[in-house]
Amino acid sequence: MELKIRPGAPEDVAAVERVRVTTWRAAYRGLMPDGYLGALGVDPDRVVRMERGLTNALAEGRTPLVVAETEGEITGFVNFGHCRDEEIGGGEVFSLYVLPEAQSAGLGRALLADAVTRLRAAGHEEIGLWVATGNGQARRFYERFGFVPSGRTGTHPLPEPYPPIEDTHYRLAPTAPGDAPLLP
């Protein structure tokens, strides 16, 4: 099986959105209302906005999206950048999704390691992320990587009439001198 981790390009965005929707339907079953998950789909307007945003970021020399390809098909991605909350600061992993059938093969870890390496290279010592509090599988994944709960909580709003989802913030401390590199 051929696996490739590479920077994302604007032409990847529709495939990235398909991965996000498919993964949300599996990962958030029981955490988000079935009606909401069942109605999820790839929104063409969202794809256009994301393509524009990625094009602008690449033109500015930033690489905010990395994708995993398996046999030429995008099977996962990670999206990251400067933290959206200035009070927290540092870098942030905005989203990390791997198709259910491609999970437990090291793709998520490889994508996360790539994002952390890029964020650190961009000068971010601390790196954070938000995860649905009830998503035990994702929380264990991040904890095995070295992320720890920061003590912050928040909510992820869903459209009416659905209630928001509780989120927990995690942080990855700065790398200490002599720590092993994240990528092989």
Coordinates of N, CA and C in Angstrom, one line a residue:
M1 N 0.8 -1.2 0.0 CA 0.0 0.0 0.0 C 0.9 1.2 0.0
E2 N 0.7 2.1 -1.0 CA 1.5 3.3 -1.1 C 0.8 4.5 -0.3
L3 N 1.6 5.0 0.7 CA 1.1 6.1 1.5 C 2.0 7.3 1.3
K4 N 1.4 8.5 1.2 CA 2.1 9.7 0.9 C 1.5 10.8 1.8
I5 N 2.4 11.5 2.5 CA 1.9 12.7 3.3 C 2.5 13.9 2.6
R6 N 1.7 14.8 2.2 CA 2.1 16.0 1.4 C 1.3 17.2 1.8
P7 N 1.9 18.4 1.4 CA 1.1 19.6 1.6 C -0.2 19.6 0.8
G8 N -1.3 20.1 1.3 CA -2.5 20.1 0.6 C -2.5 21.3 -0.5
A9 N -3.3 21.1 -1.5 CA -3.4 22.1 -2.6 C -4.9 22.4 -2.7
P10 N -5.2 23.6 -3.3 CA -6.6 24.0 -3.5 C -7.4 22.9 -4.2
E11 N -6.9 22.2 -5.1 CA -7.6 21.1 -5.8 C -7.9 19.9 -4.9
D12 N -7.4 19.9 -3.7 CA -7.6 18.8 -2.8 C -8.8 19.1 -1.9
V13 N -9.3 20.3 -1.9 CA -10.3 20.7 -0.9 C -11.6 19.9 -0.9
A14 N -12.1 19.6 -2.1 CA -13.4 18.9 -2.2 C -13.2 17.5 -1.6
A15 N -12.0 16.8 -1.8 CA -11.8 15.5 -1.3 C -11.6 15.6 0.2
V16 N -10.9 16.7 0.7 CA -10.8 16.9 2.1 C -12.1 17.0 2.8
E17 N -13.0 17.7 2.2 CA -14.4 17.9 2.8 C -15.1 16.6 2.8
R18 N -14.9 15.7 1.8 CA -15.6 14.4 1.8 C -15.0 13.6 3.0
V19 N -13.7 13.7 3.2 CA -13.1 13.0 4.4 C -13.7 13.5 5.7
R20 N -13.8 14.8 5.8 CA -14.4 15.4 7.0 C -15.8 14.9 7.3
V21 N -16.7 15.0 6.3 CA -18.1 14.6 6.4 C -18.2 13.1 6.8
T22 N -17.5 12.3 6.1 CA -17.5 10.8 6.3 C -17.0 10.5 7.7
T23 N -15.9 11.2 8.1 CA -15.4 10.9 9.5 C -16.3 11.5 10.6
W24 N -16.9 12.6 10.4 CA -17.8 13.2 11.4 C -19.0 12.2 11.6
R25 N -19.5 11.7 10.5 CA -20.7 10.7 10.6 C -20.3 9.5 11.5
A26 N -19.1 9.0 11.4 CA -18.7 7.9 12.2 C -18.2 8.3 13.6
A27 N -17.3 9.3 13.6 CA -16.7 9.6 14.9 C -17.7 10.3 15.9
Y28 N -18.7 11.0 15.4 CA -19.6 11.7 16.3 C -20.9 11.1 16.5
R29 N -21.1 9.8 16.0 CA -22.3 9.1 16.2 C -22.5 8.9 17.7
G30 N -23.6 9.3 18.2 CA -23.8 9.2 19.7 C -23.4 10.5 20.4
L31 N -22.6 11.3 19.8 CA -22.2 12.6 20.4 C -23.0 13.7 19.9
M32 N -23.3 13.6 18.6 CA -24.1 14.7 17.9 C -25.4 14.1 17.5
P33 N -26.4 14.9 17.4 CA -27.7 14.3 17.0 C -27.7 13.6 15.6
D34 N -28.4 12.5 15.5 CA -28.4 11.8 14.2 C -29.0 12.6 13.1
G35 N -29.9 13.5 13.4 CA -30.5 14.3 12.3 C -29.5 15.3 11.7
Y36 N -28.6 15.8 12.6 CA -27.5 16.7 12.2 C -26.5 15.9 11.3
L37 N -26.1 14.8 11.8 CA -25.1 14.0 11.1 C -25.6 13.5 9.8
G38 N -26.9 13.1 9.8 CA -27.5 12.6 8.5 C -27.6 13.6 7.5
A39 N -27.8 14.9 7.9 CA -27.9 16.0 6.9 C -26.6 16.6 6.5
L40 N -25.5 16.1 7.1 CA -24.2 16.6 6.6 C -23.9 16.3 5.2
G41 N -23.3 17.2 4.5 CA -22.8 16.9 3.1 C -21.7 17.9 2.8
V42 N -21.1 17.6 1.6 CA -20.1 18.6 1.1 C -20.8 19.8 0.6
D43 N -20.6 20.9 1.2 CA -21.2 22.2 0.8 C -20.3 22.9 -0.2
P44 N -20.8 23.0 -1.5 CA -20.0 23.6 -2.5 C -19.5 25.0 -2.2
D45 N -20.3 25.8 -1.4 CA -19.9 27.2 -1.0 C -18.7 27.1 0.0
R46 N -18.8 26.1 0.9 CA -17.7 26.0 1.8 C -16.4 25.5 1.1
V47 N -16.5 24.7 0.1 CA -15.4 24.2 -0.7 C -14.7 25.4 -1.3
V48 N -15.5 26.3 -2.0 CA -15.0 27.5 -2.6 C -14.3 28.4 -1.6
R49 N -14.9 28.6 -0.5 CA -14.2 29.5 0.6 C -12.9 28.9 1.0
M50 N -12.9 27.6 1.2 CA -11.7 26.9 1.7 C -10.6 26.9 0.6
E51 N -11.0 26.8 -0.7 CA -10.0 26.8 -1.8 C -9.4 28.2 -1.8
R52 N -10.2 29.3 -1.7 CA -9.7 30.6 -1.6 C -8.7 30.8 -0.5
G53 N -9.2 30.4 0.7 CA -8.3 30.6 1.9 C -7.0 29.8 1.8
L54 N -7.0 28.6 1.2 CA -5.8 27.9 1.1 C -4.9 28.5 0.0
T55 N -5.5 29.0 -1.1 CA -4.7 29.7 -2.1 C -4.0 30.9 -1.5
N56 N -4.7 31.7 -0.7 CA -4.1 32.9 -0.1 C -3.0 32.5 0.9
A57 N -3.3 31.5 1.7 CA -2.2 31.0 2.6 C -1.0 30.6 1.9
L58 N -1.1 29.8 0.9 CA 0.0 29.3 0.1 C 0.8 30.5 -0.5
A59 N 0.0 31.5 -1.0 CA 0.7 32.7 -1.6 C 1.5 33.5 -0.5
E60 N 1.1 33.4 0.7 CA 1.8 34.0 1.8 C 2.9 33.2 2.4
G61 N 3.1 32.0 1.8 CA 4.2 31.1 2.3 C 3.8 30.2 3.4
R62 N 2.5 30.1 3.7 CA 2.1 29.2 4.8 C 1.5 27.9 4.2
T63 N 1.7 26.8 4.9 CA 1.1 25.5 4.6 C 0.2 25.1 5.7
P64 N -1.1 25.5 5.6 CA -2.0 25.2 6.7 C -2.7 23.9 6.6
L65 N -2.4 23.1 5.5 CA -3.2 21.9 5.2 C -2.2 20.8 4.8
V66 N -2.2 19.6 5.4 CA -1.4 18.5 4.9 C -2.4 17.3 4.8
V67 N -2.2 16.6 3.7 CA -3.1 15.5 3.4 C -2.3 14.2 3.4
A68 N -3.0 13.1 3.7 CA -2.5 11.7 3.5 C -3.2 11.1 2.3
E69 N -2.4 10.6 1.4 CA -2.9 9.8 0.3 C -2.6 8.4 0.4
T70 N -3.6 7.5 0.2 CA -3.4 6.1 0.1 C -3.8 5.6 -1.2
E71 N -2.8 5.1 -2.0 CA -3.0 4.6 -3.3 C -3.6 5.8 -4.2
G72 N -3.2 7.0 -4.0 CA -3.6 8.1 -4.8 C -4.9 8.8 -4.3
E73 N -5.5 8.3 -3.3 CA -6.8 8.8 -2.8 C -6.5 9.5 -1.5
I74 N -7.1 10.7 -1.2 CA -7.0 11.4 0.0 C -7.8 10.6 1.1
T75 N -7.1 10.1 2.1 CA -7.7 9.4 3.2 C -7.7 10.0 4.5
G76 N -7.0 11.2 4.6 CA -6.9 11.9 5.8 C -6.3 13.3 5.6
F77 N -6.5 14.2 6.6 CA -5.9 15.5 6.5 C -5.7 16.1 7.9
V78 N -4.9 17.1 8.0 CA -4.7 17.9 9.2 C -4.7 19.4 8.7
N79 N -5.4 20.2 9.5 CA -5.4 21.7 9.2 C -5.0 22.4 10.4
F80 N -4.1 23.4 10.3 CA -3.4 24.0 11.5 C -2.9 25.4 11.1
G81 N -2.5 26.1 12.2 CA -2.0 27.5 12.0 C -1.9 28.1 13.4
H82 N -1.9 29.5 13.3 CA -1.8 30.3 14.5 C -3.1 30.1 15.3
C83 N -3.0 30.0 16.6 CA -4.2 29.8 17.4 C -5.2 30.9 17.2
R84 N -6.5 30.5 17.0 CA -7.6 31.5 16.8 C -7.9 32.3 18.0
D85 N -7.5 31.9 19.2 CA -7.8 32.6 20.4 C -6.5 33.2 20.9
E86 N -6.4 34.5 20.8 CA -5.2 35.2 21.2 C -4.8 35.1 22.7
E87 N -5.9 34.8 23.5 CA -5.6 34.6 24.9 C -4.8 33.3 25.1
I88 N -5.1 32.3 24.3 CA -4.3 31.1 24.4 C -3.0 31.2 23.7
G89 N -3.0 31.7 22.5 CA -1.7 31.9 21.8 C -1.1 30.6 21.3
G90 N 0.1 30.7 20.7 CA 0.8 29.6 20.1 C 0.2 29.1 18.8
G91 N 0.4 27.8 18.5 CA -0.1 27.2 17.3 C -1.3 26.4 17.7
E92 N -2.1 26.0 16.7 CA -3.3 25.2 16.9 C -3.5 24.2 15.8
V93 N -3.9 23.0 16.2 CA -4.4 22.0 15.2 C -5.9 22.2 15.2
F94 N -6.4 22.7 14.0 CA -7.8 23.0 13.9 C -8.6 21.8 13.7
S95 N -8.1 20.8 12.9 CA -8.9 19.6 12.6 C -7.9 18.5 12.1
L96 N -8.2 17.3 12.4 CA -7.5 16.1 12.0 C -8.5 15.0 11.8
Y97 N -8.6 14.6 10.6 CA -9.5 13.5 10.3 C -8.9 12.5 9.4
V98 N -9.2 11.2 9.7 CA -8.8 10.1 8.8 C -10.0 9.2 8.6
L99 N -10.2 8.8 7.4 CA -11.4 8.0 7.0 C -11.4 6.8 8.0
P100 N -12.6 6.4 8.4 CA -12.7 5.2 9.4 C -12.0 4.0 8.9
E101 N -12.0 3.7 7.6 CA -11.4 2.4 7.1 C -9.9 2.6 7.0
A102 N -9.4 3.8 7.2 CA -7.9 4.0 7.1 C -7.3 4.3 8.5
Q103 N -8.2 4.2 9.5 CA -7.7 4.5 10.9 C -6.9 3.3 11.4
S104 N -6.1 3.6 12.5 CA -5.3 2.6 13.2 C -4.1 2.0 12.3
A105 N -3.8 2.8 11.3 CA -2.6 2.4 10.4 C -1.5 3.4 10.5
G106 N -1.6 4.4 11.4 CA -0.5 5.4 11.6 C -0.7 6.7 10.9
L107 N -1.8 6.8 10.1 CA -2.0 8.0 9.3 C -2.2 9.2 10.2
G108 N -3.0 9.1 11.2 CA -3.3 10.2 12.1 C -2.1 10.7 12.8
R109 N -1.3 9.7 13.3 CA -0.1 10.1 14.0 C 0.9 10.8 13.0
A110 N 1.0 10.3 11.8 CA 1.9 10.9 10.8 C 1.5 12.3 10.5
L111 N 0.2 12.5 10.3 CA -0.3 13.8 10.0 C -0.1 14.8 11.2
L112 N -0.4 14.3 12.4 CA -0.2 15.2 13.5 C 1.2 15.5 13.8
A113 N 2.1 14.6 13.6 CA 3.5 14.8 13.7 C 4.0 15.9 12.7
D114 N 3.5 15.8 11.5 CA 3.9 16.7 10.4 C 3.4 18.1 10.8
A115 N 2.1 18.2 11.3 CA 1.6 19.5 11.7 C 2.4 20.1 12.8
V116 N 2.7 19.3 13.8 CA 3.5 19.8 15.0 C 4.8 20.3 14.6
T117 N 5.5 19.5 13.7 CA 6.8 19.9 13.2 C 6.7 21.2 12.5
R118 N 5.7 21.4 11.6 CA 5.6 22.7 10.8 C 5.2 23.8 11.8
L119 N 4.4 23.6 12.8 CA 4.0 24.7 13.7 C 5.3 25.1 14.5
R120 N 6.0 24.1 14.9 CA 7.3 24.4 15.7 C 8.3 25.2 14.8
A121 N 8.4 24.8 13.6 CA 9.3 25.4 12.6 C 8.8 26.9 12.4
A122 N 7.5 27.1 12.5 CA 7.0 28.5 12.4 C 7.1 29.3 13.6
G123 N 7.7 28.8 14.7 CA 8.0 29.5 15.9 C 7.0 29.3 17.0
H124 N 6.1 28.4 16.9 CA 5.1 28.1 17.9 C 5.6 27.1 18.9
E125 N 6.0 27.5 20.1 CA 6.5 26.6 21.1 C 5.3 25.7 21.7
E126 N 4.2 26.4 22.0 CA 3.1 25.7 22.5 C 2.1 25.4 21.4
I127 N 1.4 24.3 21.5 CA 0.5 23.9 20.4 C -0.8 23.4 21.1
G128 N -1.9 23.8 20.7 CA -3.2 23.4 21.3 C -4.2 22.8 20.3
L129 N -5.2 22.3 20.8 CA -6.3 21.8 20.0 C -7.5 21.6 20.8
W130 N -8.7 21.6 20.2 CA -9.9 21.3 20.9 C -10.5 20.0 20.4
V131 N -11.1 19.2 21.3 CA -11.6 17.9 21.0 C -13.0 17.8 21.7
A132 N -13.9 17.1 21.1 CA -15.2 16.9 21.7 C -15.0 16.1 23.0
T133 N -15.5 16.6 24.1 CA -15.3 16.0 25.4 C -15.7 14.6 25.4
G134 N -16.8 14.2 24.8 CA -17.3 12.9 24.8 C -16.6 11.9 23.8
N135 N -15.6 12.4 23.0 CA -14.9 11.6 22.0 C -13.7 11.0 22.7
G136 N -13.9 9.9 23.4 CA -12.9 9.2 24.1 C -11.8 8.7 23.2
Q137 N -12.1 8.2 22.1 CA -11.1 7.7 21.1 C -10.1 8.8 20.7
A138 N -10.7 9.9 20.4 CA -9.8 11.0 19.9 C -9.0 11.5 21.1
R139 N -9.6 11.6 22.3 CA -8.8 12.1 23.5 C -7.7 11.2 23.8
R140 N -7.9 9.9 23.7 CA -6.8 8.9 24.0 C -5.7 9.1 22.9
F141 N -6.1 9.3 21.7 CA -5.1 9.4 20.6 C -4.2 10.6 20.9
Y142 N -4.8 11.8 21.2 CA -4.0 13.0 21.5 C -3.2 12.8 22.8
E143 N -3.7 12.1 23.8 CA -2.9 11.9 25.0 C -1.7 11.0 24.7
R144 N -1.9 10.0 23.9 CA -0.7 9.1 23.6 C 0.3 9.9 22.8
F145 N -0.1 10.9 22.1 CA 0.9 11.7 21.4 C 1.6 12.7 22.3
G146 N 1.1 13.0 23.5 CA 1.7 13.9 24.4 C 0.9 15.1 24.8
F147 N -0.3 15.2 24.2 CA -1.2 16.4 24.6 C -1.8 16.1 25.9
V148 N -2.0 17.1 26.7 CA -2.6 17.0 28.0 C -3.8 18.1 28.1
P149 N -4.8 17.8 28.9 CA -5.9 18.8 29.0 C -5.3 20.0 29.7
S150 N -5.7 21.2 29.1 CA -5.2 22.4 29.6 C -6.1 23.0 30.8
G151 N -7.3 22.4 31.0 CA -8.2 22.9 32.0 C -9.3 23.8 31.3
R152 N -9.1 24.2 30.1 CA -10.1 25.0 29.4 C -11.2 24.1 28.8
T153 N -12.4 24.6 28.8 CA -13.5 23.9 28.1 C -14.3 24.9 27.3
G154 N -15.0 24.5 26.4 CA -15.8 25.4 25.5 C -16.9 24.6 24.9
T155 N -17.6 25.2 23.9 CA -18.6 24.5 23.2 C -18.5 24.7 21.7
H156 N -18.9 23.7 21.0 CA -18.9 23.8 19.5 C -20.4 23.9 19.1
P157 N -20.7 25.1 18.6 CA -22.2 25.3 18.3 C -22.6 24.5 17.1
L158 N -23.8 24.0 17.1 CA -24.4 23.4 16.0 C -25.6 24.2 15.5
P159 N -26.0 24.1 14.3 CA -27.2 24.9 13.9 C -28.4 24.5 14.7
E160 N -29.4 25.5 14.7 CA -30.7 25.2 15.4 C -31.3 24.1 14.7
P161 N -32.0 23.2 15.4 CA -32.4 23.2 16.8 C -31.5 22.4 17.7
Y162 N -30.3 22.1 17.2 CA -29.4 21.2 17.9 C -28.6 21.9 19.0
P163 N -28.4 21.2 20.1 CA -27.6 21.8 21.2 C -26.1 21.8 20.9
P164 N -25.3 22.7 21.5 CA -23.9 22.7 21.3 C -23.2 21.4 21.9
I165 N -22.0 21.2 21.4 CA -21.2 20.0 21.9 C -20.1 20.6 22.8
E166 N -19.9 19.9 23.9 CA -18.9 20.4 24.8 C -17.5 19.9 24.3
D167 N -16.6 20.9 24.4 CA -15.2 20.6 23.9 C -14.2 20.8 25.1
T168 N -13.1 20.0 25.0 CA -12.0 20.1 26.0 C -10.8 20.6 25.2
H169 N -10.0 21.5 25.8 CA -8.8 22.0 25.2 C -7.6 21.2 25.6
Y170 N -6.8 20.9 24.7 CA -5.5 20.1 25.0 C -4.3 21.0 24.6
R171 N -3.2 20.8 25.2 CA -2.0 21.5 24.8 C -0.8 20.5 24.8
L172 N 0.1 20.8 24.0 CA 1.4 20.1 23.9 C 2.5 21.1 24.3
A173 N 3.2 20.7 25.3 CA 4.2 21.6 25.8 C 5.4 21.8 24.9
P174 N 6.2 22.8 25.0 CA 7.3 23.0 24.2 C 8.3 21.7 24.3
T175 N 8.9 21.5 23.2 CA 9.9 20.3 23.2 C 11.1 20.7 24.0
A176 N 11.5 19.8 24.9 CA 12.6 20.0 25.7 C 13.9 19.7 25.0
P177 N 15.0 20.4 25.3 CA 16.3 20.1 24.6 C 16.6 18.6 24.7
G178 N 16.9 18.0 23.7 CA 17.3 16.5 23.7 C 16.1 15.6 23.4
D179 N 14.9 16.1 23.3 CA 13.8 15.3 23.0 C 14.0 14.7 21.6
A180 N 13.5 13.5 21.4 CA 13.5 12.9 20.1 C 12.7 13.6 19.1
P181 N 13.1 13.7 17.9 CA 12.2 14.4 16.9 C 10.9 13.6 16.7
L182 N 9.9 14.3 16.3 CA 8.6 13.7 16.1 C 8.5 12.9 14.8
L183 N 9.2 13.3 13.8 CA 9.2 12.5 12.6 C 10.4 11.6 12.5
P184 N 10.2 10.4 11.9 CA 11.3 9.5 11.8 C 12.3 10.0 10.8

